[in-house]
mmCIF file of N, CA and C and ligand atoms in Angstrom:
data_model
loop_
_atom_site.group_PDB
_atom_site.id
_atom_site.type_symbol
_atom_site.label_atom_id
_atom_site.label_comp_id
_atom_site.label_asym_id
_atom_site.label_seq_id
_atom_site.Cartn_x
_atom_site.Cartn_y
_atom_site.Cartn_z
ATOM 1 N N MET A 1 47.864 -76.633 9.305
ATOM 2 C CA MET A 1 46.585 -76.737 8.585
ATOM 3 C C MET A 1 45.429 -76.373 9.521
ATOM 4 N N THR A 2 44.619 -75.431 9.094
ATOM 5 C CA THR A 2 43.431 -75.145 9.893
ATOM 6 C C THR A 2 42.293 -76.041 9.406
ATOM 7 N N THR A 3 41.392 -76.348 10.318
ATOM 8 C CA THR A 3 40.229 -77.162 9.962
ATOM 9 C C THR A 3 39.035 -76.239 9.843
ATOM 10 N N THR A 4 38.306 -76.348 8.753
ATOM 11 C CA THR A 4 37.123 -75.479 8.614
ATOM 12 C C THR A 4 35.993 -76.000 9.504
ATOM 13 N N LEU A 5 35.074 -75.102 9.804
ATOM 14 C CA LEU A 5 33.895 -75.500 10.586
ATOM 15 C C LEU A 5 33.154 -76.617 9.849
ATOM 16 N N TYR A 6 33.079 -76.498 8.530
ATOM 17 C CA TYR A 6 32.430 -77.532 7.693
ATOM 18 C C TYR A 6 33.037 -78.910 7.976
ATOM 19 N N GLN A 7 34.363 -78.989 8.019
ATOM 20 C CA GLN A 7 35.016 -80.282 8.290
ATOM 21 C C GLN A 7 34.709 -80.761 9.703
ATOM 22 N N ARG A 8 34.717 -79.815 10.660
ATOM 23 C CA ARG A 8 34.467 -80.208 12.057
ATOM 24 C C ARG A 8 33.024 -80.656 12.279
ATOM 25 N N LEU A 9 32.111 -80.183 11.406
ATOM 26 C CA LEU A 9 30.709 -80.623 11.496
ATOM 27 C C LEU A 9 30.501 -81.981 10.820
ATOM 28 N N GLY A 10 31.559 -82.519 10.214
ATOM 29 C CA GLY A 10 31.449 -83.818 9.553
ATOM 30 C C GLY A 10 31.104 -83.698 8.079
ATOM 31 N N ALA A 11 31.394 -82.507 7.492
ATOM 32 C CA ALA A 11 31.133 -82.247 6.077
ATOM 33 C C ALA A 11 29.666 -82.557 5.718
ATOM 34 N N ALA A 12 29.391 -82.802 4.438
ATOM 35 C CA ALA A 12 27.999 -82.915 3.978
ATOM 36 C C ALA A 12 27.234 -84.008 4.729
ATOM 37 N N ASP A 13 27.878 -85.155 4.989
ATOM 38 C CA ASP A 13 27.186 -86.261 5.674
ATOM 39 C C ASP A 13 26.858 -85.907 7.117
ATOM 40 N N GLY A 14 27.815 -85.299 7.815
ATOM 41 C CA GLY A 14 27.585 -84.910 9.207
ATOM 42 C C GLY A 14 26.500 -83.855 9.306
ATOM 43 N N ILE A 15 26.518 -82.910 8.378
ATOM 44 C CA ILE A 15 25.512 -81.848 8.379
ATOM 45 C C ILE A 15 24.134 -82.432 8.056
ATOM 46 N N ALA A 16 24.065 -83.399 7.158
ATOM 47 C CA ALA A 16 22.779 -84.045 6.831
ATOM 48 C C ALA A 16 22.205 -84.750 8.063
ATOM 49 N N ARG A 17 23.059 -85.417 8.837
ATOM 50 C CA ARG A 17 22.597 -86.082 10.079
ATOM 51 C C ARG A 17 22.088 -85.050 11.074
ATOM 52 N N LEU A 18 22.827 -83.945 11.173
ATOM 53 C CA LEU A 18 22.408 -82.879 12.093
ATOM 54 C C LEU A 18 21.041 -82.323 11.711
ATOM 55 N N VAL A 19 20.867 -82.033 10.418
ATOM 56 C CA VAL A 19 19.604 -81.453 9.943
ATOM 57 C C VAL A 19 18.445 -82.418 10.193
ATOM 58 N N ASP A 20 18.663 -83.710 9.980
ATOM 59 C CA ASP A 20 17.612 -84.703 10.273
ATOM 60 C C ASP A 20 17.220 -84.637 11.751
ATOM 61 N N ASP A 21 18.221 -84.592 12.618
ATOM 62 C CA ASP A 21 17.952 -84.580 14.065
ATOM 63 C C ASP A 21 17.288 -83.266 14.493
ATOM 64 N N VAL A 22 17.732 -82.149 13.885
ATOM 65 C CA VAL A 22 17.165 -80.847 14.250
ATOM 66 C C VAL A 22 15.691 -80.781 13.828
ATOM 67 N N MET A 23 15.386 -81.218 12.610
ATOM 68 C CA MET A 23 13.990 -81.148 12.148
ATOM 69 C C MET A 23 13.108 -82.073 12.990
ATOM 70 N N ALA A 24 13.602 -83.261 13.318
ATOM 71 C CA ALA A 24 12.831 -84.185 14.169
ATOM 72 C C ALA A 24 12.565 -83.545 15.530
ATOM 73 N N ALA A 25 13.548 -82.843 16.064
ATOM 74 C CA ALA A 25 13.396 -82.184 17.375
ATOM 75 C C ALA A 25 12.379 -81.045 17.294
ATOM 76 N N HIS A 26 12.439 -80.235 16.213
ATOM 77 C CA HIS A 26 11.469 -79.139 16.054
ATOM 78 C C HIS A 26 10.037 -79.677 16.041
ATOM 79 N N LEU A 27 9.843 -80.854 15.401
ATOM 80 C CA LEU A 27 8.493 -81.399 15.229
ATOM 81 C C LEU A 27 7.903 -81.961 16.526
ATOM 82 N N VAL A 28 8.734 -82.108 17.563
ATOM 83 C CA VAL A 28 8.194 -82.538 18.866
ATOM 84 C C VAL A 28 8.407 -81.475 19.943
ATOM 85 N N ASN A 29 8.985 -80.340 19.577
ATOM 86 C CA ASN A 29 9.214 -79.259 20.552
ATOM 87 C C ASN A 29 7.921 -78.440 20.681
ATOM 88 N N PRO A 30 7.269 -78.472 21.861
ATOM 89 C CA PRO A 30 5.961 -77.809 21.988
ATOM 90 C C PRO A 30 5.986 -76.320 21.646
ATOM 91 N N ILE A 31 7.137 -75.678 21.788
ATOM 92 C CA ILE A 31 7.197 -74.226 21.537
ATOM 93 C C ILE A 31 7.142 -73.910 20.033
ATOM 94 N N VAL A 32 7.667 -74.789 19.192
ATOM 95 C CA VAL A 32 7.745 -74.468 17.752
ATOM 96 C C VAL A 32 7.118 -75.506 16.822
ATOM 97 N N LYS A 33 6.598 -76.618 17.372
ATOM 98 C CA LYS A 33 6.181 -77.709 16.473
ATOM 99 C C LYS A 33 5.133 -77.270 15.447
ATOM 100 N N THR A 34 4.193 -76.401 15.844
ATOM 101 C CA THR A 34 3.146 -76.023 14.878
ATOM 102 C C THR A 34 3.736 -75.281 13.685
ATOM 103 N N ARG A 35 4.821 -74.511 13.917
ATOM 104 C CA ARG A 35 5.493 -73.798 12.811
ATOM 105 C C ARG A 35 5.984 -74.796 11.758
ATOM 106 N N PHE A 36 6.546 -75.909 12.241
ATOM 107 C CA PHE A 36 7.194 -76.847 11.326
ATOM 108 C C PHE A 36 6.216 -77.886 10.771
ATOM 109 N N GLU A 37 5.125 -78.154 11.514
ATOM 110 C CA GLU A 37 4.090 -79.057 10.993
ATOM 111 C C GLU A 37 3.415 -78.464 9.763
ATOM 112 N N LYS A 38 3.415 -77.138 9.681
ATOM 113 C CA LYS A 38 2.728 -76.460 8.567
ATOM 114 C C LYS A 38 3.526 -76.484 7.265
ATOM 115 N N ILE A 39 4.803 -76.819 7.338
ATOM 116 C CA ILE A 39 5.639 -76.797 6.136
ATOM 117 C C ILE A 39 5.140 -77.855 5.147
ATOM 118 N N LYS A 40 4.881 -77.424 3.897
ATOM 119 C CA LYS A 40 4.273 -78.341 2.914
ATOM 120 C C LYS A 40 5.276 -79.368 2.407
ATOM 121 N N ASP A 41 6.504 -78.934 2.112
ATOM 122 C CA ASP A 41 7.510 -79.844 1.556
ATOM 123 C C ASP A 41 8.697 -79.912 2.509
ATOM 124 N N ILE A 42 8.623 -80.854 3.450
ATOM 125 C CA ILE A 42 9.634 -80.946 4.502
ATOM 126 C C ILE A 42 10.995 -81.358 3.918
ATOM 127 N N GLU A 43 10.975 -82.180 2.853
ATOM 128 C CA GLU A 43 12.248 -82.595 2.240
ATOM 129 C C GLU A 43 12.965 -81.393 1.616
ATOM 130 N N PHE A 44 12.181 -80.501 0.991
ATOM 131 C CA PHE A 44 12.789 -79.294 0.415
ATOM 132 C C PHE A 44 13.344 -78.409 1.535
ATOM 133 N N ALA A 45 12.586 -78.265 2.622
ATOM 134 C CA ALA A 45 13.049 -77.440 3.747
ATOM 135 C C ALA A 45 14.362 -78.004 4.310
ATOM 136 N N LYS A 46 14.450 -79.331 4.397
ATOM 137 C CA LYS A 46 15.688 -79.933 4.908
ATOM 138 C C LYS A 46 16.845 -79.748 3.926
ATOM 139 N N LYS A 47 16.528 -79.805 2.631
ATOM 140 C CA LYS A 47 17.572 -79.570 1.617
ATOM 141 C C LYS A 47 18.132 -78.148 1.760
ATOM 142 N N MET A 48 17.204 -77.181 1.943
ATOM 143 C CA MET A 48 17.654 -75.789 2.108
ATOM 144 C C MET A 48 18.503 -75.641 3.376
ATOM 145 N N ALA A 49 18.073 -76.301 4.456
ATOM 146 C CA ALA A 49 18.833 -76.220 5.719
ATOM 147 C C ALA A 49 20.221 -76.847 5.540
ATOM 148 N N ARG A 50 20.277 -77.980 4.820
ATOM 149 C CA ARG A 50 21.593 -78.611 4.572
ATOM 150 C C ARG A 50 22.490 -77.669 3.792
ATOM 151 N N GLU A 51 21.946 -77.105 2.713
ATOM 152 C CA GLU A 51 22.738 -76.181 1.893
ATOM 153 C C GLU A 51 23.213 -74.989 2.716
ATOM 154 N N PHE A 52 22.294 -74.456 3.555
ATOM 155 C CA PHE A 52 22.615 -73.266 4.343
ATOM 156 C C PHE A 52 23.786 -73.546 5.283
ATOM 157 N N PHE A 53 23.718 -74.690 5.977
ATOM 158 C CA PHE A 53 24.787 -75.009 6.933
ATOM 159 C C PHE A 53 26.079 -75.403 6.222
ATOM 160 N N CYS A 54 25.973 -76.079 5.082
ATOM 161 C CA CYS A 54 27.184 -76.429 4.334
ATOM 162 C C CYS A 54 27.881 -75.160 3.850
ATOM 163 N N ALA A 55 27.130 -74.310 3.136
ATOM 164 C CA ALA A 55 27.733 -73.086 2.575
ATOM 165 C C ALA A 55 28.222 -72.161 3.691
ATOM 166 N N GLY A 56 27.417 -72.047 4.767
ATOM 167 C CA GLY A 56 27.747 -71.112 5.846
ATOM 168 C C GLY A 56 28.915 -71.555 6.712
ATOM 169 N N SER A 57 29.278 -72.825 6.636
ATOM 170 C CA SER A 57 30.398 -73.306 7.455
ATOM 171 C C SER A 57 31.671 -73.484 6.622
ATOM 172 N N GLY A 58 31.621 -73.070 5.356
ATOM 173 C CA GLY A 58 32.832 -73.124 4.530
ATOM 174 C C GLY A 58 32.874 -74.280 3.563
ATOM 175 N N GLY A 59 31.763 -74.971 3.371
ATOM 176 C CA GLY A 59 31.699 -76.094 2.438
ATOM 177 C C GLY A 59 31.555 -75.631 0.992
ATOM 178 N N PRO A 60 31.748 -76.539 0.035
ATOM 179 C CA PRO A 60 31.705 -76.164 -1.377
ATOM 180 C C PRO A 60 30.292 -76.031 -1.952
ATOM 181 N N GLU A 61 29.265 -76.550 -1.248
ATOM 182 C CA GLU A 61 27.903 -76.535 -1.795
ATOM 183 C C GLU A 61 27.351 -75.117 -1.813
ATOM 184 N N PRO A 62 26.759 -74.664 -2.925
ATOM 185 C CA PRO A 62 26.147 -73.337 -2.935
ATOM 186 C C PRO A 62 24.815 -73.343 -2.181
ATOM 187 N N TYR A 63 24.447 -72.213 -1.584
ATOM 188 C CA TYR A 63 23.134 -72.069 -0.955
ATOM 189 C C TYR A 63 22.198 -71.449 -1.978
ATOM 190 N N THR A 64 21.097 -72.140 -2.295
ATOM 191 C CA THR A 64 20.190 -71.665 -3.344
ATOM 192 C C THR A 64 18.885 -71.110 -2.765
ATOM 193 N N GLY A 65 18.790 -71.041 -1.426
ATOM 194 C CA GLY A 65 17.554 -70.578 -0.798
ATOM 195 C C GLY A 65 17.506 -69.074 -0.610
ATOM 196 N N LYS A 66 16.459 -68.659 0.111
ATOM 197 C CA LYS A 66 16.264 -67.231 0.379
ATOM 198 C C LYS A 66 17.230 -66.767 1.474
ATOM 199 N N ASP A 67 17.506 -65.451 1.501
ATOM 200 C CA ASP A 67 18.271 -64.937 2.637
ATOM 201 C C ASP A 67 17.384 -65.011 3.880
ATOM 202 N N MET A 68 18.002 -64.948 5.064
ATOM 203 C CA MET A 68 17.269 -65.197 6.311
ATOM 204 C C MET A 68 16.142 -64.191 6.554
ATOM 205 N N LEU A 69 16.348 -62.931 6.148
ATOM 206 C CA LEU A 69 15.301 -61.926 6.332
ATOM 207 C C LEU A 69 14.084 -62.252 5.462
ATOM 208 N N THR A 70 14.330 -62.533 4.192
ATOM 209 C CA THR A 70 13.236 -62.850 3.262
ATOM 210 C C THR A 70 12.516 -64.132 3.689
ATOM 211 N N ALA A 71 13.291 -65.139 4.121
ATOM 212 C CA ALA A 71 12.698 -66.439 4.479
ATOM 213 C C ALA A 71 11.759 -66.325 5.681
ATOM 214 N N HIS A 72 12.057 -65.425 6.621
ATOM 215 C CA HIS A 72 11.300 -65.378 7.877
ATOM 216 C C HIS A 72 10.422 -64.146 8.013
ATOM 217 N N LYS A 73 10.387 -63.310 6.969
ATOM 218 C CA LYS A 73 9.608 -62.070 7.036
ATOM 219 C C LYS A 73 8.113 -62.367 7.151
ATOM 220 N N GLY A 74 7.455 -61.655 8.089
ATOM 221 C CA GLY A 74 6.012 -61.816 8.252
ATOM 222 C C GLY A 74 5.614 -62.959 9.167
ATOM 223 N N MET A 75 6.562 -63.774 9.617
ATOM 224 C CA MET A 75 6.219 -64.904 10.500
ATOM 225 C C MET A 75 6.048 -64.472 11.950
ATOM 226 N N ASN A 76 6.539 -63.286 12.311
ATOM 227 C CA ASN A 76 6.450 -62.792 13.701
ATOM 228 C C ASN A 76 7.028 -63.800 14.696
ATOM 229 N N ILE A 77 8.221 -64.272 14.415
ATOM 230 C CA ILE A 77 8.913 -65.239 15.279
ATOM 231 C C ILE A 77 9.362 -64.540 16.564
ATOM 232 N N SER A 78 9.052 -65.159 17.713
ATOM 233 C CA SER A 78 9.388 -64.559 19.016
ATOM 234 C C SER A 78 10.798 -64.957 19.466
ATOM 235 N N GLU A 79 11.273 -64.217 20.492
ATOM 236 C CA GLU A 79 12.564 -64.551 21.111
ATOM 237 C C GLU A 79 12.520 -65.974 21.675
ATOM 238 N N GLN A 80 11.374 -66.328 22.278
ATOM 239 C CA GLN A 80 11.243 -67.670 22.877
ATOM 240 C C GLN A 80 11.350 -68.759 21.807
ATOM 241 N N GLU A 81 10.718 -68.510 20.659
ATOM 242 C CA GLU A 81 10.795 -69.490 19.570
ATOM 243 C C GLU A 81 12.226 -69.598 19.040
ATOM 244 N N TYR A 82 12.891 -68.448 18.947
ATOM 245 C CA TYR A 82 14.271 -68.456 18.456
ATOM 246 C C TYR A 82 15.156 -69.282 19.386
ATOM 247 N N LEU A 83 14.966 -69.085 20.706
ATOM 248 C CA LEU A 83 15.759 -69.835 21.683
ATOM 249 C C LEU A 83 15.435 -71.325 21.599
ATOM 250 N N ALA A 84 14.166 -71.657 21.384
ATOM 251 C CA ALA A 84 13.764 -73.074 21.292
ATOM 252 C C ALA A 84 14.436 -73.747 20.094
ATOM 253 N N VAL A 85 14.474 -73.042 18.956
ATOM 254 C CA VAL A 85 15.126 -73.577 17.759
ATOM 255 C C VAL A 85 16.627 -73.730 18.007
ATOM 256 N N THR A 86 17.217 -72.727 18.664
ATOM 257 C CA THR A 86 18.650 -72.797 18.981
ATOM 258 C C THR A 86 18.930 -73.977 19.919
ATOM 259 N N ASP A 87 18.079 -74.169 20.932
ATOM 260 C CA ASP A 87 18.248 -75.304 21.854
ATOM 261 C C ASP A 87 18.199 -76.634 21.102
ATOM 262 N N ASP A 88 17.258 -76.754 20.164
ATOM 263 C CA ASP A 88 17.171 -77.993 19.380
ATOM 264 C C ASP A 88 18.469 -78.247 18.610
ATOM 265 N N ILE A 89 19.044 -77.162 18.075
ATOM 266 C CA ILE A 89 20.291 -77.312 17.303
ATOM 267 C C ILE A 89 21.451 -77.701 18.229
ATOM 268 N N VAL A 90 21.539 -77.045 19.392
ATOM 269 C CA VAL A 90 22.620 -77.359 20.345
ATOM 270 C C VAL A 90 22.485 -78.814 20.824
ATOM 271 N N ASN A 91 21.255 -79.235 21.142
ATOM 272 C CA ASN A 91 21.050 -80.625 21.594
ATOM 273 C C ASN A 91 21.411 -81.625 20.502
ATOM 274 N N ALA A 92 21.087 -81.291 19.247
ATOM 275 C CA ALA A 92 21.436 -82.189 18.129
ATOM 276 C C ALA A 92 22.953 -82.269 17.975
ATOM 277 N N MET A 93 23.639 -81.152 18.186
ATOM 278 C CA MET A 93 25.109 -81.176 18.093
ATOM 279 C C MET A 93 25.693 -82.029 19.209
ATOM 280 N N SER A 94 25.110 -81.960 20.417
ATOM 281 C CA SER A 94 25.586 -82.797 21.534
ATOM 282 C C SER A 94 25.346 -84.267 21.224
ATOM 283 N N LYS A 95 24.140 -84.564 20.698
ATOM 284 C CA LYS A 95 23.792 -85.942 20.353
ATOM 285 C C LYS A 95 24.793 -86.516 19.336
ATOM 286 N N ASN A 96 25.235 -85.642 18.411
ATOM 287 C CA ASN A 96 26.188 -86.084 17.382
ATOM 288 C C ASN A 96 27.641 -85.967 17.849
ATOM 289 N N LYS A 97 27.815 -85.713 19.160
ATOM 290 C CA LYS A 97 29.134 -85.726 19.796
ATOM 291 C C LYS A 97 30.123 -84.719 19.199
ATOM 292 N N LEU A 98 29.618 -83.541 18.833
ATOM 293 C CA LEU A 98 30.529 -82.493 18.354
ATOM 294 C C LEU A 98 31.207 -81.858 19.563
ATOM 295 N N ASP A 99 32.432 -81.389 19.361
ATOM 296 C CA ASP A 99 33.174 -80.831 20.498
ATOM 297 C C ASP A 99 32.657 -79.430 20.855
ATOM 298 N N GLU A 100 33.010 -78.968 22.053
ATOM 299 C CA GLU A 100 32.476 -77.704 22.574
ATOM 300 C C GLU A 100 32.844 -76.521 21.677
ATOM 301 N N GLY A 101 34.073 -76.510 21.156
ATOM 302 C CA GLY A 101 34.510 -75.394 20.301
ATOM 303 C C GLY A 101 33.656 -75.299 19.042
ATOM 304 N N THR A 102 33.376 -76.449 18.454
ATOM 305 C CA THR A 102 32.549 -76.486 17.246
ATOM 306 C C THR A 102 31.133 -76.020 17.571
ATOM 307 N N LYS A 103 30.604 -76.498 18.682
ATOM 308 C CA LYS A 103 29.255 -76.082 19.085
ATOM 309 C C LYS A 103 29.205 -74.567 19.308
ATOM 310 N N ASN A 104 30.230 -74.041 19.971
ATOM 311 C CA ASN A 104 30.245 -72.597 20.232
ATOM 312 C C ASN A 104 30.341 -71.793 18.936
ATOM 313 N N ASP A 105 31.083 -72.293 17.954
ATOM 314 C CA ASP A 105 31.173 -71.587 16.659
ATOM 315 C C ASP A 105 29.798 -71.519 15.988
ATOM 316 N N VAL A 106 29.055 -72.613 16.049
ATOM 317 C CA VAL A 106 27.713 -72.626 15.443
ATOM 318 C C VAL A 106 26.780 -71.692 16.217
ATOM 319 N N ILE A 107 26.859 -71.737 17.548
ATOM 320 C CA ILE A 107 26.004 -70.870 18.371
ATOM 321 C C ILE A 107 26.268 -69.396 18.039
ATOM 322 N N ALA A 108 27.533 -69.044 17.831
ATOM 323 C CA ALA A 108 27.878 -67.648 17.494
ATOM 324 C C ALA A 108 27.250 -67.249 16.154
ATOM 325 N N ILE A 109 27.253 -68.160 15.191
ATOM 326 C CA ILE A 109 26.638 -67.856 13.888
ATOM 327 C C ILE A 109 25.131 -67.685 14.059
ATOM 328 N N LEU A 110 24.507 -68.598 14.796
ATOM 329 C CA LEU A 110 23.052 -68.506 15.003
ATOM 330 C C LEU A 110 22.699 -67.184 15.686
ATOM 331 N N TYR A 111 23.502 -66.815 16.694
ATOM 332 C CA TYR A 111 23.227 -65.565 17.420
ATOM 333 C C TYR A 111 23.315 -64.368 16.468
ATOM 334 N N SER A 112 24.285 -64.414 15.579
ATOM 335 C CA SER A 112 24.491 -63.276 14.663
ATOM 336 C C SER A 112 23.328 -63.100 13.693
ATOM 337 N N LEU A 113 22.526 -64.143 13.516
ATOM 338 C CA LEU A 113 21.415 -64.094 12.552
ATOM 339 C C LEU A 113 20.115 -63.599 13.165
ATOM 340 N N LYS A 114 20.073 -63.443 14.481
ATOM 341 C CA LYS A 114 18.779 -63.225 15.152
ATOM 342 C C LYS A 114 18.047 -61.971 14.673
ATOM 343 N N GLY A 115 18.820 -60.932 14.340
ATOM 344 C CA GLY A 115 18.184 -59.688 13.892
ATOM 345 C C GLY A 115 17.451 -59.825 12.557
ATOM 346 N N ASN A 116 17.780 -60.870 11.792
ATOM 347 C CA ASN A 116 17.117 -61.116 10.509
ATOM 348 C C ASN A 116 15.967 -62.112 10.636
ATOM 349 N N ILE A 117 15.726 -62.609 11.860
ATOM 350 C CA ILE A 117 14.739 -63.675 12.036
ATOM 351 C C ILE A 117 13.661 -63.320 13.065
ATOM 352 N N ILE A 118 14.039 -62.698 14.186
ATOM 353 C CA ILE A 118 13.071 -62.426 15.253
ATOM 354 C C ILE A 118 12.224 -61.194 14.907
ATOM 355 N N ARG A 119 10.897 -61.371 14.895
ATOM 356 C CA ARG A 119 9.922 -60.286 14.680
ATOM 357 C C ARG A 119 10.241 -59.397 13.483
ATOM 358 N N VAL A 120 10.603 -60.040 12.365
ATOM 359 C CA VAL A 120 10.916 -59.243 11.150
ATOM 360 C C VAL A 120 9.674 -59.181 10.245
HETATM 361 C C1 LIG B 201 18.149 -70.227 14.320
HETATM 362 C C2 LIG B 201 18.277 -69.694 13.160
HETATM 363 C C3 LIG B 201 17.539 -70.130 11.933
HETATM 364 C C4 LIG B 201 18.102 -70.523 10.767
HETATM 365 C C5 LIG B 201 19.599 -70.664 10.470
HETATM 366 C C6 LIG B 201 17.022 -70.794 9.841
HETATM 367 C C7 LIG B 201 17.206 -71.233 8.529
HETATM 368 C C8 LIG B 201 16.209 -71.351 7.592
HETATM 369 C C9 LIG B 201 16.411 -71.655 6.198
HETATM 370 C C10 LIG B 201 17.761 -71.930 5.544
HETATM 371 C C11 LIG B 201 15.197 -71.688 5.598
HETATM 372 C C12 LIG B 201 14.897 -72.018 4.099
HETATM 373 C C13 LIG B 201 14.677 -70.763 3.285
HETATM 374 C C14 LIG B 201 14.153 -71.097 1.884
HETATM 375 O O1 LIG B 201 13.223 -71.915 1.776
HETATM 376 O O2 LIG B 201 14.665 -70.564 0.897
HETATM 377 C C15 LIG B 201 14.213 -71.407 6.626
HETATM 378 C C16 LIG B 201 12.830 -71.368 6.438
HETATM 379 C C17 LIG B 201 11.919 -71.401 7.471
HETATM 380 N N1 LIG B 201 12.173 -71.198 8.805
HETATM 381 FE FE1 LIG B 201 13.972 -70.827 9.611
HETATM 382 N N2 LIG B 201 15.823 -70.580 10.447
HETATM 383 C C18 LIG B 201 16.074 -70.180 11.741
HETATM 384 C C19 LIG B 201 15.123 -69.895 12.712
HETATM 385 C C20 LIG B 201 13.773 -70.160 12.598
HETATM 386 C C21 LIG B 201 12.797 -70.049 13.672
HETATM 387 C C22 LIG B 201 13.116 -69.565 15.089
HETATM 388 C C23 LIG B 201 11.595 -70.432 13.150
HETATM 389 C C24 LIG B 201 10.244 -70.538 13.820
HETATM 390 C C25 LIG B 201 10.066 -70.931 15.042
HETATM 391 C C26 LIG B 201 11.811 -70.771 11.751
HETATM 392 C C27 LIG B 201 10.833 -71.206 10.875
HETATM 393 C C28 LIG B 201 11.003 -71.360 9.508
HETATM 394 C C29 LIG B 201 9.924 -71.697 8.603
HETATM 395 C C30 LIG B 201 8.462 -71.974 8.984
HETATM 396 C C31 LIG B 201 10.492 -71.699 7.294
HETATM 397 C C32 LIG B 201 9.755 -71.913 5.956
HETATM 398 C C33 LIG B 201 9.841 -73.338 5.511
HETATM 399 C C34 LIG B 201 8.996 -73.580 4.268
HETATM 400 O O3 LIG B 201 7.808 -73.247 4.271
HETATM 401 O O4 LIG B 201 9.539 -74.103 3.309
HETATM 402 N N3 LIG B 201 13.137 -70.585 11.448
HETATM 403 N N4 LIG B 201 14.854 -71.194 7.810
#
């Protein structure tokens, strides 16, 4: 039996904990906090992030949000900001005691998305 990334992330509950920790980290990270303070409906943003990670890791929940290019178009996100967001996610995964293989799988997915997010 293979284990899906979704299962290794702790399924919907584990992903919800991760998203809470990641958003809290973004809001105190000096490199990106102003980006996230401006979000009008933070609960909706977290719902979209939960759906994105659930669907993207092999979970049954559908993703109902925008594709990554559409979501980030016109924001002029820098490489430094992208790395800061990635660091927040990696630190949240460490805090939630995910194993190195699982963390590396998520990092590979995040890296693959950069062309749709940085300076688009
Ligand atoms: C690391 C990869 C990233 C992923 C997987 C990701 C994922 C997402 C998702 C799923 C959404 C919701 C789209 C929707 O509302 O339909 C979103 C929106 C957004 N993202 Fe990202 N993102 C990433 C990087 C970044 C970076 C680097 C920044 C800025 C520093 C950023 C800032 C935002 C903002 C401001 C929104 C709009 C939120 C709103 O107004 O509702 N994202 N992102």
